[in-house]
Short mmCIF file of C-alpha atoms in Angstrom, two decimals:
data_model
loop_
_atom_site.label_atom_id
_atom_site.label_comp_id
_atom_site.label_asym_id
_atom_site.label_seq_id
_atom_site.Cartn_x
_atom_site.Cartn_y
_atom_site.Cartn_z
CA UNK A 14 -35.94 -43.51 -35.58
CA UNK A 15 -32.39 -43.26 -34.08
CA UNK A 16 -29.29 -41.36 -34.72
CA UNK A 17 -27.98 -40.18 -38.34
CA UNK A 18 -24.30 -39.24 -38.44
CA UNK A 19 -24.24 -36.87 -40.66
CA UNK A 20 -27.76 -34.92 -39.88
CA UNK A 21 -27.96 -34.78 -36.17
CA UNK A 22 -30.75 -36.90 -35.70
CA UNK A 23 -32.25 -38.42 -32.68
CA UNK A 24 -35.52 -39.62 -31.68
CA UNK A 25 -37.13 -41.66 -28.82
CA UNK A 26 -38.03 -44.97 -31.15
CA UNK A 27 -35.34 -47.40 -32.51
CA UNK A 28 -33.21 -47.02 -35.25
CA UNK A 29 -33.65 -45.66 -38.75
CA UNK A 30 -34.61 -49.88 -39.96
CA UNK A 31 -34.73 -53.82 -38.65
CA UNK A 32 -31.03 -53.84 -38.36
CA UNK A 33 -28.02 -53.11 -35.72
CA UNK A 34 -25.06 -50.89 -36.69
CA UNK A 35 -23.67 -49.25 -39.64
CA UNK A 36 -26.30 -49.67 -42.62
CA UNK A 37 -25.80 -50.10 -46.40
CA UNK A 38 -29.43 -49.46 -47.00
CA UNK A 39 -29.56 -45.96 -48.24
CA UNK A 40 -32.26 -43.64 -46.51
CA UNK A 41 -33.74 -40.19 -47.15
CA UNK A 42 -33.92 -37.94 -43.37
CA UNK A 43 -34.36 -34.72 -42.45
CA UNK A 44 -37.57 -32.23 -42.20
CA UNK A 45 -40.46 -31.19 -44.42
CA UNK A 46 -41.57 -27.27 -43.25
CA UNK A 47 -45.20 -26.47 -42.52
CA UNK A 48 -46.00 -24.83 -45.79
CA UNK A 49 -45.49 -27.56 -48.82
CA UNK A 50 -44.25 -24.61 -50.53
CA UNK A 51 -41.33 -23.42 -48.51
CA UNK A 52 -38.22 -26.03 -49.15
CA UNK A 53 -37.91 -28.86 -47.23
CA UNK A 54 -34.80 -30.58 -45.20
CA UNK A 55 -34.49 -33.59 -46.72
CA UNK A 56 -31.26 -35.28 -47.77
CA UNK A 57 -29.30 -38.70 -47.91
CA UNK A 58 -26.65 -39.49 -45.44
CA UNK A 59 -23.76 -41.03 -45.88
CA UNK A 60 -24.15 -43.53 -42.70
CA UNK A 61 -27.17 -44.02 -41.25
CA UNK A 62 -26.86 -46.38 -37.81
CA UNK A 63 -29.55 -48.60 -36.66
CA UNK A 64 -29.78 -49.13 -33.24
CA UNK A 65 -31.41 -52.08 -31.19
CA UNK A 66 -33.45 -50.09 -28.83
CA UNK A 67 -34.11 -46.01 -28.27
CA UNK A 68 -31.44 -43.90 -28.76
CA UNK A 69 -29.80 -42.84 -25.30
CA UNK A 70 -27.28 -40.43 -24.69
CA UNK A 71 -23.88 -41.15 -23.54
CA UNK A 72 -24.03 -38.28 -20.78
CA UNK A 73 -26.07 -35.52 -19.64
CA UNK A 74 -24.66 -32.79 -18.55
CA UNK A 75 -26.34 -29.86 -17.08
CA UNK A 76 -28.13 -27.16 -19.41
CA UNK A 77 -27.40 -23.90 -19.15
CA UNK A 78 -29.71 -21.37 -18.25
CA UNK A 79 -32.75 -20.10 -20.08
CA UNK A 80 -35.83 -17.15 -20.22
CA UNK A 81 -38.21 -16.47 -22.35
CA UNK A 82 -37.46 -13.04 -23.90
CA UNK A 83 -40.68 -12.10 -26.03
CA UNK A 84 -43.55 -13.84 -26.51
CA UNK A 85 -45.10 -13.70 -30.15
CA UNK A 86 -48.01 -12.39 -30.12
CA UNK A 87 -48.63 -11.47 -26.77
CA UNK A 88 -51.44 -13.49 -24.81
CA UNK A 89 -53.61 -10.49 -25.16
CA UNK A 90 -52.72 -10.64 -28.91
CA UNK A 91 -53.96 -14.32 -29.14
CA UNK A 92 -56.83 -13.92 -27.32
CA UNK A 93 -58.00 -11.40 -29.89
CA UNK A 94 -57.34 -13.96 -32.78
CA UNK A 95 -58.59 -17.00 -31.68
CA UNK A 96 -62.11 -14.65 -30.54
CA UNK A 97 -61.81 -13.46 -34.39
CA UNK A 98 -61.68 -16.89 -35.66
CA UNK A 99 -64.70 -18.03 -33.73
CA UNK A 100 -66.53 -15.58 -35.13
CA UNK A 101 -65.50 -16.39 -38.75
CA UNK A 102 -65.78 -20.26 -38.20
CA UNK A 103 -69.41 -19.08 -36.43
CA UNK A 104 -70.33 -17.68 -40.33
CA UNK A 105 -72.43 -20.46 -42.10
CA UNK A 106 -71.27 -18.23 -45.11
CA UNK A 107 -67.24 -18.51 -44.10
CA UNK A 108 -66.07 -22.31 -45.57
CA UNK A 109 -63.41 -22.17 -42.71
CA UNK A 110 -64.65 -24.93 -40.27
CA UNK A 111 -61.20 -25.21 -38.28
CA UNK A 112 -57.89 -23.26 -37.88
CA UNK A 113 -55.16 -24.07 -35.56
CA UNK A 114 -54.20 -20.66 -34.02
CA UNK A 115 -50.32 -20.82 -33.21
CA UNK A 116 -47.94 -18.84 -30.82
CA UNK A 117 -44.10 -18.25 -29.97
CA UNK A 118 -41.84 -17.65 -27.36
CA UNK A 119 -38.20 -16.79 -28.15
CA UNK A 120 -36.01 -18.35 -25.67
CA UNK A 121 -32.46 -17.24 -24.73
CA UNK A 122 -29.61 -19.22 -22.96
CA UNK A 123 -26.86 -17.69 -21.18
CA UNK A 124 -24.29 -20.13 -23.41
CA UNK A 125 -24.86 -22.18 -26.47
CA UNK A 126 -26.99 -25.11 -26.48
CA UNK A 127 -25.94 -28.44 -27.49
CA UNK A 128 -28.72 -29.53 -29.65
CA UNK A 129 -27.98 -33.37 -28.88
CA UNK A 130 -27.76 -33.22 -25.06
CA UNK A 131 -31.14 -30.91 -24.82
CA UNK A 132 -32.66 -34.09 -27.01
CA UNK A 133 -31.26 -36.25 -24.23
CA UNK A 134 -32.62 -33.93 -21.80
CA UNK A 135 -36.33 -34.30 -23.77
CA UNK A 136 -35.86 -37.81 -23.99
CA UNK A 137 -35.40 -38.28 -19.55
CA UNK A 138 -38.15 -36.57 -19.47
CA UNK A 139 -40.44 -37.47 -22.08
CA UNK A 140 -39.66 -40.93 -22.51
CA UNK A 141 -42.57 -42.17 -24.72
CA UNK A 142 -42.13 -39.42 -26.84
CA UNK A 143 -40.04 -39.26 -30.27
CA UNK A 144 -37.36 -36.88 -29.71
CA UNK A 145 -35.83 -35.44 -32.80
CA UNK A 146 -33.24 -33.32 -33.96
CA UNK A 147 -32.64 -31.83 -37.43
CA UNK A 148 -30.14 -29.72 -39.25
CA UNK A 149 -32.08 -27.64 -41.26
CA UNK A 150 -28.96 -26.03 -43.64
CA UNK A 151 -30.02 -27.78 -46.59
CA UNK A 152 -33.10 -25.88 -46.66
CA UNK A 153 -31.29 -22.57 -46.80
CA UNK A 154 -30.92 -22.30 -42.96
CA UNK A 155 -27.12 -23.24 -42.28
CA UNK A 156 -26.88 -23.91 -38.93
CA UNK A 157 -29.86 -24.22 -37.52
CA UNK A 158 -31.44 -26.79 -35.34
CA UNK A 159 -35.12 -28.42 -35.33
CA UNK A 160 -35.62 -30.66 -32.20
CA UNK A 161 -38.18 -31.37 -30.25
CA UNK A 162 -40.50 -34.28 -28.45
CA UNK A 163 -43.50 -35.06 -30.51
CA UNK A 164 -46.05 -37.35 -29.19
CA UNK A 165 -47.83 -37.52 -32.51
CA UNK A 166 -47.37 -40.26 -35.28
CA UNK A 167 -48.09 -38.88 -38.76
CA UNK A 168 -47.34 -41.78 -40.70
CA UNK A 169 -45.52 -45.01 -40.60
CA UNK A 170 -45.59 -47.96 -43.57
CA UNK A 171 -43.74 -50.85 -43.08
CA UNK A 172 -43.94 -53.25 -46.12
CA UNK A 173 -47.57 -52.86 -47.12
CA UNK A 174 -48.68 -51.79 -43.74
CA UNK A 175 -49.56 -48.63 -42.74
CA UNK A 176 -49.68 -46.87 -39.44
CA UNK A 177 -51.03 -43.46 -37.95
CA UNK A 178 -51.98 -42.13 -34.69
CA UNK A 179 -53.32 -38.41 -35.44
CA UNK A 180 -53.83 -36.35 -32.34
CA UNK A 181 -56.58 -33.41 -32.01
CA UNK A 182 -58.66 -32.49 -28.99
CA UNK A 183 -56.73 -31.11 -26.03
CA UNK A 184 -56.99 -30.11 -22.38
CA UNK A 185 -54.34 -29.14 -20.03
CA UNK A 186 -53.27 -31.90 -17.25
CA UNK A 187 -54.17 -31.18 -13.26
CA UNK A 188 -51.52 -31.87 -10.42
CA UNK A 189 -54.29 -32.85 -8.55
CA UNK A 190 -55.23 -36.43 -9.49
CA UNK A 191 -59.35 -36.55 -9.13
CA UNK A 192 -59.39 -33.03 -11.47
CA UNK A 193 -56.63 -34.54 -13.36
CA UNK A 194 -59.27 -37.76 -13.82
CA UNK A 195 -62.22 -35.17 -14.15
CA UNK A 196 -60.13 -33.24 -17.06
CA UNK A 197 -60.03 -36.67 -18.81
CA UNK A 198 -63.33 -37.32 -18.37
CA UNK A 199 -64.51 -34.08 -19.98
CA UNK A 200 -62.22 -34.13 -23.01
CA UNK A 201 -63.60 -37.34 -23.71
CA UNK A 202 -67.13 -36.53 -23.57
CA UNK A 203 -66.46 -32.77 -25.43
CA UNK A 204 -68.59 -31.86 -28.59
CA UNK A 205 -66.32 -29.22 -29.27
CA UNK A 206 -62.92 -31.38 -29.58
CA UNK A 207 -64.74 -34.48 -30.97
CA UNK A 208 -65.54 -31.99 -34.10
CA UNK A 209 -62.17 -30.78 -33.73
CA UNK A 210 -60.60 -34.64 -33.80
CA UNK A 211 -63.35 -35.18 -36.68
CA UNK A 212 -62.25 -33.08 -39.22
CA UNK A 213 -58.17 -34.33 -38.78
CA UNK A 214 -60.30 -38.17 -39.19
CA UNK A 215 -61.96 -37.39 -41.85
CA UNK A 216 -59.11 -35.41 -43.92
CA UNK A 217 -56.76 -38.55 -43.44
CA UNK A 218 -59.70 -41.07 -44.68
CA UNK A 219 -59.97 -39.02 -47.81
CA UNK A 220 -56.34 -39.07 -48.56
CA UNK A 221 -55.59 -42.81 -47.72
CA UNK A 222 -58.83 -44.75 -48.73
CA UNK A 223 -57.70 -44.15 -52.38
CA UNK A 224 -54.09 -45.49 -52.20
CA UNK A 225 -54.79 -48.35 -49.11
CA UNK A 226 -56.82 -51.33 -49.97
CA UNK A 227 -58.19 -51.88 -46.43
CA UNK A 228 -58.10 -48.58 -43.86
CA UNK A 229 -59.76 -49.50 -40.38
CA UNK A 230 -60.52 -46.34 -37.88
CA UNK A 231 -62.27 -47.21 -34.92
CA UNK A 232 -65.81 -45.19 -34.36
CA UNK A 233 -64.62 -42.87 -31.55
CA UNK A 234 -61.10 -41.77 -30.53
CA UNK A 235 -59.39 -42.96 -27.18
CA UNK A 236 -57.15 -40.99 -24.40
CA UNK A 237 -53.61 -40.42 -24.31
CA UNK A 238 -51.86 -38.63 -21.80
CA UNK A 239 -48.32 -36.74 -22.19
CA UNK A 240 -46.93 -35.02 -18.59
CA UNK A 241 -48.59 -31.98 -19.87
CA UNK A 242 -51.44 -32.66 -21.64
CA UNK A 243 -55.09 -34.73 -22.82
CA UNK A 244 -55.32 -35.76 -26.29
CA UNK A 245 -57.94 -37.22 -28.49
CA UNK A 246 -56.01 -39.87 -30.68
CA UNK A 247 -57.64 -42.59 -33.16
CA UNK A 248 -55.11 -45.45 -34.08
CA UNK A 249 -55.21 -45.96 -37.63
CA UNK A 250 -54.54 -48.77 -39.86
CA UNK A 251 -53.84 -49.84 -43.29
CA UNK A 252 -52.62 -51.66 -46.03
CA UNK A 253 -51.48 -50.27 -49.12
CA UNK A 254 -52.85 -50.73 -52.78
CA UNK A 255 -49.51 -50.32 -54.46
CA UNK A 256 -46.42 -51.73 -52.47
CA UNK A 257 -44.32 -48.76 -54.29
CA UNK A 258 -45.57 -46.31 -52.21
CA UNK A 259 -43.08 -44.87 -49.71
CA UNK A 260 -43.62 -43.37 -46.08
CA UNK A 261 -42.08 -40.00 -47.86
CA UNK A 262 -45.17 -40.38 -50.18
CA UNK A 263 -47.12 -40.63 -47.82
CA UNK A 264 -46.17 -38.18 -45.24
CA UNK A 265 -46.21 -35.79 -48.60
CA UNK A 266 -49.77 -37.12 -49.07
CA UNK A 267 -50.77 -36.34 -45.46
CA UNK A 268 -48.98 -33.18 -44.63
CA UNK A 269 -50.18 -30.79 -43.15
CA UNK A 270 -53.33 -32.00 -41.46
CA UNK A 271 -56.09 -30.43 -40.17
CA UNK A 272 -54.22 -31.37 -36.73
CA UNK A 273 -51.85 -29.09 -37.42
CA UNK A 274 -53.36 -27.03 -39.98
CA UNK A 275 -57.34 -26.87 -40.34
CA UNK A 276 -60.13 -27.25 -42.52
CA UNK A 277 -60.99 -26.83 -45.88
CA UNK A 278 -56.87 -27.36 -46.74
CA UNK A 279 -56.38 -24.41 -48.63
CA UNK A 280 -58.72 -21.75 -46.83
CA UNK A 281 -57.21 -22.80 -43.66
CA UNK A 282 -53.28 -22.67 -44.84
CA UNK A 283 -53.96 -18.95 -46.93
CA UNK A 284 -55.30 -18.03 -43.24
CA UNK A 285 -52.35 -19.42 -41.13
CA UNK A 286 -50.06 -17.70 -43.38
CA UNK A 287 -51.73 -14.33 -43.72
CA UNK A 288 -52.52 -13.60 -39.97
CA UNK A 289 -48.94 -15.75 -38.49
CA UNK A 290 -45.26 -15.11 -38.70
CA UNK A 291 -43.75 -18.04 -40.91
CA UNK A 292 -43.85 -20.89 -39.38
CA UNK A 293 -41.13 -22.92 -40.81
CA UNK A 294 -40.76 -26.00 -39.60
CA UNK A 295 -43.29 -26.09 -36.36
CA UNK A 296 -46.47 -27.97 -37.34
CA UNK A 297 -43.80 -29.79 -40.22
CA UNK A 298 -43.14 -33.16 -40.06
CA UNK A 299 -39.84 -35.22 -39.25
CA UNK A 300 -38.95 -38.89 -40.63
CA UNK A 301 -36.93 -40.45 -42.62
CA UNK A 302 -37.85 -43.08 -45.46
CA UNK A 303 -35.56 -46.04 -46.93
CA UNK A 304 -34.70 -47.22 -50.15
CA UNK A 305 -37.49 -50.30 -49.82
CA UNK A 306 -39.95 -47.44 -49.02
CA UNK A 307 -39.93 -48.48 -45.44
CA UNK A 308 -40.04 -45.21 -42.71
CA UNK A 309 -41.64 -43.61 -40.26
CA UNK A 310 -42.63 -39.51 -40.14
CA UNK A 311 -43.36 -37.69 -36.79
CA UNK A 312 -45.89 -34.47 -36.08
CA UNK A 313 -43.17 -31.62 -35.57
CA UNK A 314 -44.98 -30.38 -32.44
CA UNK A 315 -43.93 -29.72 -28.79
CA UNK A 316 -40.55 -28.40 -30.21
CA UNK A 317 -38.91 -25.52 -31.22
CA UNK A 318 -35.73 -23.67 -33.90
CA UNK A 319 -32.23 -23.14 -32.20
CA UNK A 320 -30.68 -20.54 -34.11
CA UNK A 321 -27.46 -20.90 -35.85
CA UNK A 322 -25.68 -19.10 -32.72
CA UNK A 323 -27.12 -21.91 -30.04
CA UNK A 324 -28.44 -19.50 -27.91
CA UNK A 325 -31.77 -18.42 -29.29
CA UNK A 326 -34.60 -20.75 -29.91
CA UNK A 327 -38.13 -20.02 -30.92
CA UNK A 328 -40.67 -22.36 -29.72
CA UNK A 329 -44.29 -22.76 -31.06
CA UNK A 330 -47.50 -24.19 -29.48
CA UNK A 331 -50.92 -24.40 -31.13
CA UNK A 332 -54.83 -25.33 -31.16
CA UNK A 333 -57.39 -25.91 -33.25
CA UNK A 334 -60.19 -23.47 -33.23
CA UNK A 335 -63.42 -24.23 -33.84
CA UNK A 336 -67.14 -22.28 -33.65
CA UNK A 337 -67.46 -23.69 -30.09
CA UNK A 338 -63.86 -22.35 -29.22
CA UNK A 339 -63.50 -20.50 -25.79
CA UNK A 340 -60.41 -17.94 -26.51
CA UNK A 341 -58.84 -18.09 -22.94
CA UNK A 342 -59.03 -21.79 -22.83
CA UNK A 343 -57.13 -21.96 -26.22
CA UNK A 344 -54.19 -19.76 -24.77
CA UNK A 345 -54.26 -21.87 -21.38
CA UNK A 346 -53.88 -25.20 -23.81
CA UNK A 347 -50.99 -23.60 -25.78
CA UNK A 348 -49.33 -22.76 -22.29
CA UNK A 349 -49.43 -26.26 -21.17
CA UNK A 350 -47.86 -27.38 -24.70
CA UNK A 351 -45.34 -25.24 -23.86
CA UNK A 352 -44.00 -26.94 -20.76
CA UNK A 353 -42.94 -30.07 -22.96
CA UNK A 354 -39.80 -28.09 -24.10
CA UNK A 355 -39.44 -25.34 -21.56
CA UNK A 356 -39.52 -27.86 -18.61
CA UNK A 357 -36.51 -29.90 -20.43
CA UNK A 358 -34.85 -26.27 -19.94
CA UNK A 359 -36.12 -25.58 -16.41
CA UNK A 360 -37.18 -22.46 -18.17
CA UNK A 361 -40.18 -20.38 -16.62
CA UNK A 362 -43.70 -20.43 -18.78
CA UNK A 363 -45.16 -17.35 -18.65
CA UNK A 364 -48.35 -17.71 -17.33
CA UNK A 365 -51.58 -16.87 -19.36
#
């Protein structure tokens, strides 16, 4: 992905397609909300700029001071909610098997934030991430911006080839190299995290098998690291059955996966909507789709929604809860995930 001049869209990848410069190829860009029933922020920009390589900011001014002014819910309330979910998930009579529980931090900046400058700081701090900035005006939220730096590819489509890189199963990184290596080994051998990951992979398999003639899914996940956390990740590749299936079709087919929702799909979605404030575009998808069907969509995590005043942000982070989850460990996981955005803002992250 790259920069769309009319939508403030920026990412750490290449441009919206294979060519450099202004493109005559029409594209749809924007974001899908977490709840598929809510309005999407999708539109066709007047121009799309393709970059030969990753987008880089022209300059990187300092950001204003930012502080956390509220946690929704509080740490104690999040632990209580996860404890309740663990009890529900352990009940054989309950159809729920996994629910992603999220919490938010409301941040306040001393002066207005420039979304593109913040994107530049995110990219500098997380060069391997897909950095995104999306104007949410067309979703009925004038002046609001979705931004972040995600490590997770929902789906990419190039010709008849499809690729995905789902993440599920997480442990925080450690400062000490030996402890960090031990943390990675623990994640790779964790039955709880493998079970959490398996729910995601099985959902993707069920959704893609009808639309693919070939689907290659490794038998076991691999490790993927960001600055803050270790993830279990599975690279998936397929060949489309019908070449008219577009990247946007695939994003709508797959989103939201159990990595941000849970399983079974409907029951998990209902549980989240009942227990959490509206997620908006957190856990949604950001991307583009060209008129030839090619495109890329990433999962809208490790980010925030920036209010029209440019001074208030709502950052969100979540974790997959299964019957074997430890509520305090789940709280620590969300805290680690907040550091992706808050670290780029040089904002103190409240400790658990």
